[in-house]
Short mmCIF file of C-alpha atoms in Angstrom, two decimals:
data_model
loop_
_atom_site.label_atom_id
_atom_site.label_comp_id
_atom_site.label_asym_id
_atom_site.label_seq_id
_atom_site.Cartn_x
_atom_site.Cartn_y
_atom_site.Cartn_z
CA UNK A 1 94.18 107.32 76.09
CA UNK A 2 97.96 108.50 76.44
CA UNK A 3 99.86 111.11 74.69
CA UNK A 4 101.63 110.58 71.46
CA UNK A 5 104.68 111.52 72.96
CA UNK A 6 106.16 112.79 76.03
CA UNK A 7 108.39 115.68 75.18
CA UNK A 8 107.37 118.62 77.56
CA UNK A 9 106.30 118.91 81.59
CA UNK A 10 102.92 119.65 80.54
CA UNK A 11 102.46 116.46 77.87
CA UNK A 12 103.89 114.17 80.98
CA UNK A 13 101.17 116.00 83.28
CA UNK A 14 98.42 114.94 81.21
CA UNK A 15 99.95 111.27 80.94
CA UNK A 16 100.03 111.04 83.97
CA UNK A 17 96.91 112.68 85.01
CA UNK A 18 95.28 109.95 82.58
CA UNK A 19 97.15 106.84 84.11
CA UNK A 20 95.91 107.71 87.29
CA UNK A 21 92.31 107.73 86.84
CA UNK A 22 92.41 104.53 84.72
CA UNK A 23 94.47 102.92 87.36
CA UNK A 24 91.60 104.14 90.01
CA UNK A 25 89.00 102.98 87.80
CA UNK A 26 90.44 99.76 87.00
CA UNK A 27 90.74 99.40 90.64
CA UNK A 28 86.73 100.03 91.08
CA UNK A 29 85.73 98.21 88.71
CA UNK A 30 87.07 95.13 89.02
CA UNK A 31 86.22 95.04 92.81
CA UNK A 32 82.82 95.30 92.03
CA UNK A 33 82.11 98.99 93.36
CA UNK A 34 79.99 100.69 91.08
CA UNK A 35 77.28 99.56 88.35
CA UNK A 36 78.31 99.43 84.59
CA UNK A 37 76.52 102.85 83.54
CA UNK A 38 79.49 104.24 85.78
CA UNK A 39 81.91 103.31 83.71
CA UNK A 40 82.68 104.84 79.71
CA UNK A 41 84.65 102.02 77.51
CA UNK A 42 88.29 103.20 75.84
CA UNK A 43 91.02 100.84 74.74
CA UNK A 44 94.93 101.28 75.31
CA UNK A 45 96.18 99.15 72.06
CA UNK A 46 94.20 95.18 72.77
CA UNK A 47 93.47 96.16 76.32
CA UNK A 48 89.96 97.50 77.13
CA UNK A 49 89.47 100.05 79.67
CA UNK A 50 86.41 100.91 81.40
CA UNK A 51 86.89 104.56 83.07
CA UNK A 52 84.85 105.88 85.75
CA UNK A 53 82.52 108.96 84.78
CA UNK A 54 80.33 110.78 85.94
CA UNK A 55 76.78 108.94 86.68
CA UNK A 56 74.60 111.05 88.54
CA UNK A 57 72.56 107.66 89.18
CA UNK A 58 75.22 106.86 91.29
CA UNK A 59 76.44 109.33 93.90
CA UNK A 60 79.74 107.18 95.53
CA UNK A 61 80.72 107.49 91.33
CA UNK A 62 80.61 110.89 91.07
CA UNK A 63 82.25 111.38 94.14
CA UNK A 64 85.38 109.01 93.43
CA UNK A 65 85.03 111.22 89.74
CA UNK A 66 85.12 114.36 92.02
CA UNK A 67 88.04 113.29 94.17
CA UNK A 68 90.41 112.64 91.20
CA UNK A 69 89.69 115.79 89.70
CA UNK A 70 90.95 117.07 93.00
CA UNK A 71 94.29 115.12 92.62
CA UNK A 72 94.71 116.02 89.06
CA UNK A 73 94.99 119.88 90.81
CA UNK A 74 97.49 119.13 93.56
CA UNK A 75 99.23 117.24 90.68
CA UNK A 76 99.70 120.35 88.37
CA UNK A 77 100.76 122.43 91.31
CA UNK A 78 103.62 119.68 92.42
CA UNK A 79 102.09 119.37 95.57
CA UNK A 80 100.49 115.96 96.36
CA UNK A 81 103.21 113.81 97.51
CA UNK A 82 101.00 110.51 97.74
CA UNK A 83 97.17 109.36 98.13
CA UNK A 84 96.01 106.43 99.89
CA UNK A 85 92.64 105.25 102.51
CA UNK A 86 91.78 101.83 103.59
CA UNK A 87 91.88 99.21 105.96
CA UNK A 88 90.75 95.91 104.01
CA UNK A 89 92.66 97.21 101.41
CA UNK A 90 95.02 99.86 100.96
CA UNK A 91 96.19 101.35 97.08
CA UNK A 92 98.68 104.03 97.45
CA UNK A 93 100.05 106.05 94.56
CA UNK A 94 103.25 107.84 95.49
CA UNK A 95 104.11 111.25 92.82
CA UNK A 96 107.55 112.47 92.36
CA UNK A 97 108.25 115.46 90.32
CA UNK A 98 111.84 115.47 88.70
CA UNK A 99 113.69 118.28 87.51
CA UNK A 100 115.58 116.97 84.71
CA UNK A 101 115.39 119.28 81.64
CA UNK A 102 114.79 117.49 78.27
CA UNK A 103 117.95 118.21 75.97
CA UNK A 104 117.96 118.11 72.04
CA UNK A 105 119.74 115.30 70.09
CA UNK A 106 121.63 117.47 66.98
CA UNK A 107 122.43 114.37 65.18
CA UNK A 108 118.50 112.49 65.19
CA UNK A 109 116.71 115.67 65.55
CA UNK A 110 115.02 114.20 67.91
CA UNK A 111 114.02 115.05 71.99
CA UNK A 112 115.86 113.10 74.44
CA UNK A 113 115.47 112.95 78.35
CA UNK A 114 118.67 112.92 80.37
CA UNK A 115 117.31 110.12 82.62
CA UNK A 116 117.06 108.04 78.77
CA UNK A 117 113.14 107.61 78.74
CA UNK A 118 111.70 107.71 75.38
CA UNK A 119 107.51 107.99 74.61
CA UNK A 120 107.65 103.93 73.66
CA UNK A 121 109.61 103.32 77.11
CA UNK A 122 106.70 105.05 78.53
CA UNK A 123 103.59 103.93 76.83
CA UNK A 124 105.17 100.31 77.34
CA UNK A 125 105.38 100.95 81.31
CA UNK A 126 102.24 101.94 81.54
CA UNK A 127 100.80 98.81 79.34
CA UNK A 128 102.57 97.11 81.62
CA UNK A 129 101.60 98.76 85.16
CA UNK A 130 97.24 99.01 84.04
CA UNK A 131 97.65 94.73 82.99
CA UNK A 132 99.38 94.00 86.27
CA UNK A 133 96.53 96.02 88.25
CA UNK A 134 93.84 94.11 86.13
CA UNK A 135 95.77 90.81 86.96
CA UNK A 136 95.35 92.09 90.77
CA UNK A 137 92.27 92.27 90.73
CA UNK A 138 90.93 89.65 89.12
CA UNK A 139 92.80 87.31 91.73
CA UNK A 140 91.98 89.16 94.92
CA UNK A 141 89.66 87.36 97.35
CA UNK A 142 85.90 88.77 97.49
CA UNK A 143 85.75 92.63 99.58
CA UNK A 144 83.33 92.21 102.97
CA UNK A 145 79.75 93.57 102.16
CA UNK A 146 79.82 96.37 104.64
CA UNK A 147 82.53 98.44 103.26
CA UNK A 148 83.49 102.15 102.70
CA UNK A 149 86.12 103.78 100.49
CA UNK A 150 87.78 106.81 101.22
CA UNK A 151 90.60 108.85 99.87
CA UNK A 152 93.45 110.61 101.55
CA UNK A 153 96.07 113.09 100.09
CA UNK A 154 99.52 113.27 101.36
CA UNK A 155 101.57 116.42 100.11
CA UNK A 156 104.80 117.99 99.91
CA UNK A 157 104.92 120.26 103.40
CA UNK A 158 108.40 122.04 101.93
CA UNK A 159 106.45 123.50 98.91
CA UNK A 160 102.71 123.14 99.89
CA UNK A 161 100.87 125.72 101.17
CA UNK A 162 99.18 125.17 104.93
CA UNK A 163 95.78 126.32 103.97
CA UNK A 164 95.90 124.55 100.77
CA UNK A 165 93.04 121.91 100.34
CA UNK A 166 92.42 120.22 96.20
CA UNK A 167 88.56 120.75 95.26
CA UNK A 168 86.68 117.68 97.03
CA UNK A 169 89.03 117.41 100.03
CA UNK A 170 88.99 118.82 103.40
CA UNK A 171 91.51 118.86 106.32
CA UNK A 172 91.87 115.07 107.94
CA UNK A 173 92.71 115.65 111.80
CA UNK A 174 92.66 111.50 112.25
CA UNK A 175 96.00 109.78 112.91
CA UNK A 176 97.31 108.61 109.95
CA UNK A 177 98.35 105.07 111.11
CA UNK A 178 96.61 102.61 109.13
CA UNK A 179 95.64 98.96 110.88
CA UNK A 180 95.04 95.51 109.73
CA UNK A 181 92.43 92.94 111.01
CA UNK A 182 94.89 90.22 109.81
CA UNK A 183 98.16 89.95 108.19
CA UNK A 184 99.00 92.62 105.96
CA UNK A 185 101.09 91.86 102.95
CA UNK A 186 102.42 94.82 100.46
CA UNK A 187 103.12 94.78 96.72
CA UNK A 188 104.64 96.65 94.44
CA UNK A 189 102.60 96.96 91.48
CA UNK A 190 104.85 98.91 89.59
CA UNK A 191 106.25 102.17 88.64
CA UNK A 192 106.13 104.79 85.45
CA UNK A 193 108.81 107.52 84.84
CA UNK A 194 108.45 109.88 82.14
CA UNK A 195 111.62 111.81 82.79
CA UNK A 196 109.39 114.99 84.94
CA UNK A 197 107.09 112.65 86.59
CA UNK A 198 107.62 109.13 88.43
CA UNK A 199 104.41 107.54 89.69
CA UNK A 200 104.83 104.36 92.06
CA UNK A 201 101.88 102.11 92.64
CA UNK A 202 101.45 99.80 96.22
CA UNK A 203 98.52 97.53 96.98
CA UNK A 204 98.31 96.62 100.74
CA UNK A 205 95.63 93.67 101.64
CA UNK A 206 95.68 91.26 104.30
CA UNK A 207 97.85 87.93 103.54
CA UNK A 208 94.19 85.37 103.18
CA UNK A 209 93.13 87.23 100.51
CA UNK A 210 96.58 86.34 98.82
CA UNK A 211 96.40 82.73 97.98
CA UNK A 212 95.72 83.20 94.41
CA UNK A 213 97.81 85.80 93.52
CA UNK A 214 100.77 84.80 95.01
CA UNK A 215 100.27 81.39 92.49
CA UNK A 216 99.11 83.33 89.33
CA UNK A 217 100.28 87.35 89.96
CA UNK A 218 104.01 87.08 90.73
CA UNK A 219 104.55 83.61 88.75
CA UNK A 220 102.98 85.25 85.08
CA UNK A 221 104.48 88.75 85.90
CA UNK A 222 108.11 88.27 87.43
CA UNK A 223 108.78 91.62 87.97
CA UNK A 224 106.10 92.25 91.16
CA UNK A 225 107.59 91.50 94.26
CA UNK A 226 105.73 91.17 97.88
CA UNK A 227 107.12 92.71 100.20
CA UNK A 228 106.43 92.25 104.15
CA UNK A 229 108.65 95.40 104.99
CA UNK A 230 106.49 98.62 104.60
CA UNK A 231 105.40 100.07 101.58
CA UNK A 232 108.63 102.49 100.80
CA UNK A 233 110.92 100.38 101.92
CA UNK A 234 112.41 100.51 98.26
CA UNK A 235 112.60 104.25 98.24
CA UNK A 236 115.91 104.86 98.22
CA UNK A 237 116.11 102.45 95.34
CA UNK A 238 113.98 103.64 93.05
CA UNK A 239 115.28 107.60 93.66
#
């Protein structure tokens, strides 16, 4: 699923290209979004993954398939700041790109990041970040019948061109103010660094839908925190 390693900008691209569409598939498939035959089957050591593909029996599939390939574009050109669309529930992924330069260890022979991530630090992160958004899910109360899902890219204005727009996506004139029937709470899922990239992952869903994961999510994984004060109010933090 992930590279062996993570020794060059391009190799962390492609990991992190991949996390993102398992993390958006685990996400669809566990709420319940799409039939089975839209989903492929691949396995990340004991964990199985089922990855959205493309079903042309099933059009809001190929469009969720259509919208990521969109992302993985903005992604290569270090342009899409962060991506996120709902009301009943809100997922935002947040992309940083980092300029540290990979230096050479004489002594091991071996490739080193200044910021001291290594592949296994990485692979283990991302273990960790896919089980806690299948632990999510699986404790989430039931989605309304009626509902929509949309995506919405965020970019980088300092570096991003004004007419740019990824494959799949189209200028959004709405206001970008998201609002809650209820009481929103906001979690922090988790985050992956692999020295050139550092992807953060927020789940925002209204506070009755919470019961069970605040009993079984933060108690089994002590790490995830909830968080009633906005979804970057940790930025600074985590710089």
């Amino acid at each position: 699923v992930f590279p062996s390693k993570i020794a060059t900008e391009q190799q962390s691209v492609v990991l992190v290209k991949r996390l993102l569409a398992v993390s958006v598939s685990c996400i669809t498939y566990m709420r319940g979004l799409f039939p089975e035959s839209s989903y492929g089957t691949r396995y990340l050591d004991d964990l199985c993954l089922k990855i959205l593909r493309e079903d042309k029996s099933c059009l809001g599939s190929l469009q969720i398939v259509k919208w990521i390939q969109g992302c993985f574009d903005a992604l290569e050109r270090q342009y899409v700041s962060f991506f996120s669309r709902a009301v009943t529930e809100l997922y935002q992924f947040k992309f940083k790109y980092k300029k540290e330069v990979p230096q050479m260890d004489i002594i091991s022979n071996q490739m080193n990041f200044v910021s001291g991530v290594c592949s296994e630090d990485v692979k283990q992160a991302s273990r960790v970040l896919i089980r806690k958004l299948y632990l999510l899910m699986q404790n989430l109360g039931p989605l309304p019948n009626d509902i929509t899902l949309t995506m919405k890219l965020l970019y980088y204005n300092d570096v991003t061109p004004e007419d740019y727009q990824p494959p799949g996506f189209k200028e959004d004139g709405s206001p970008g103010d998201l609002f809650f029937d209820g009481d929103p709470v906001h979690l922090k899922v988790g985050s992956v660094s692999t020295g050139f990239h550092l992807m953060k992952v927020r789940v925002t869903t209204e506070k009755k839908r919470m019961g069970a994961v605040e009993s079984n999510l933060i108690q089994t994984s002590g790490p995830t925190e909830i968080s009633h004060q906005g979804l970057d109010c940790d930025e600074e933090e985590e710089e």
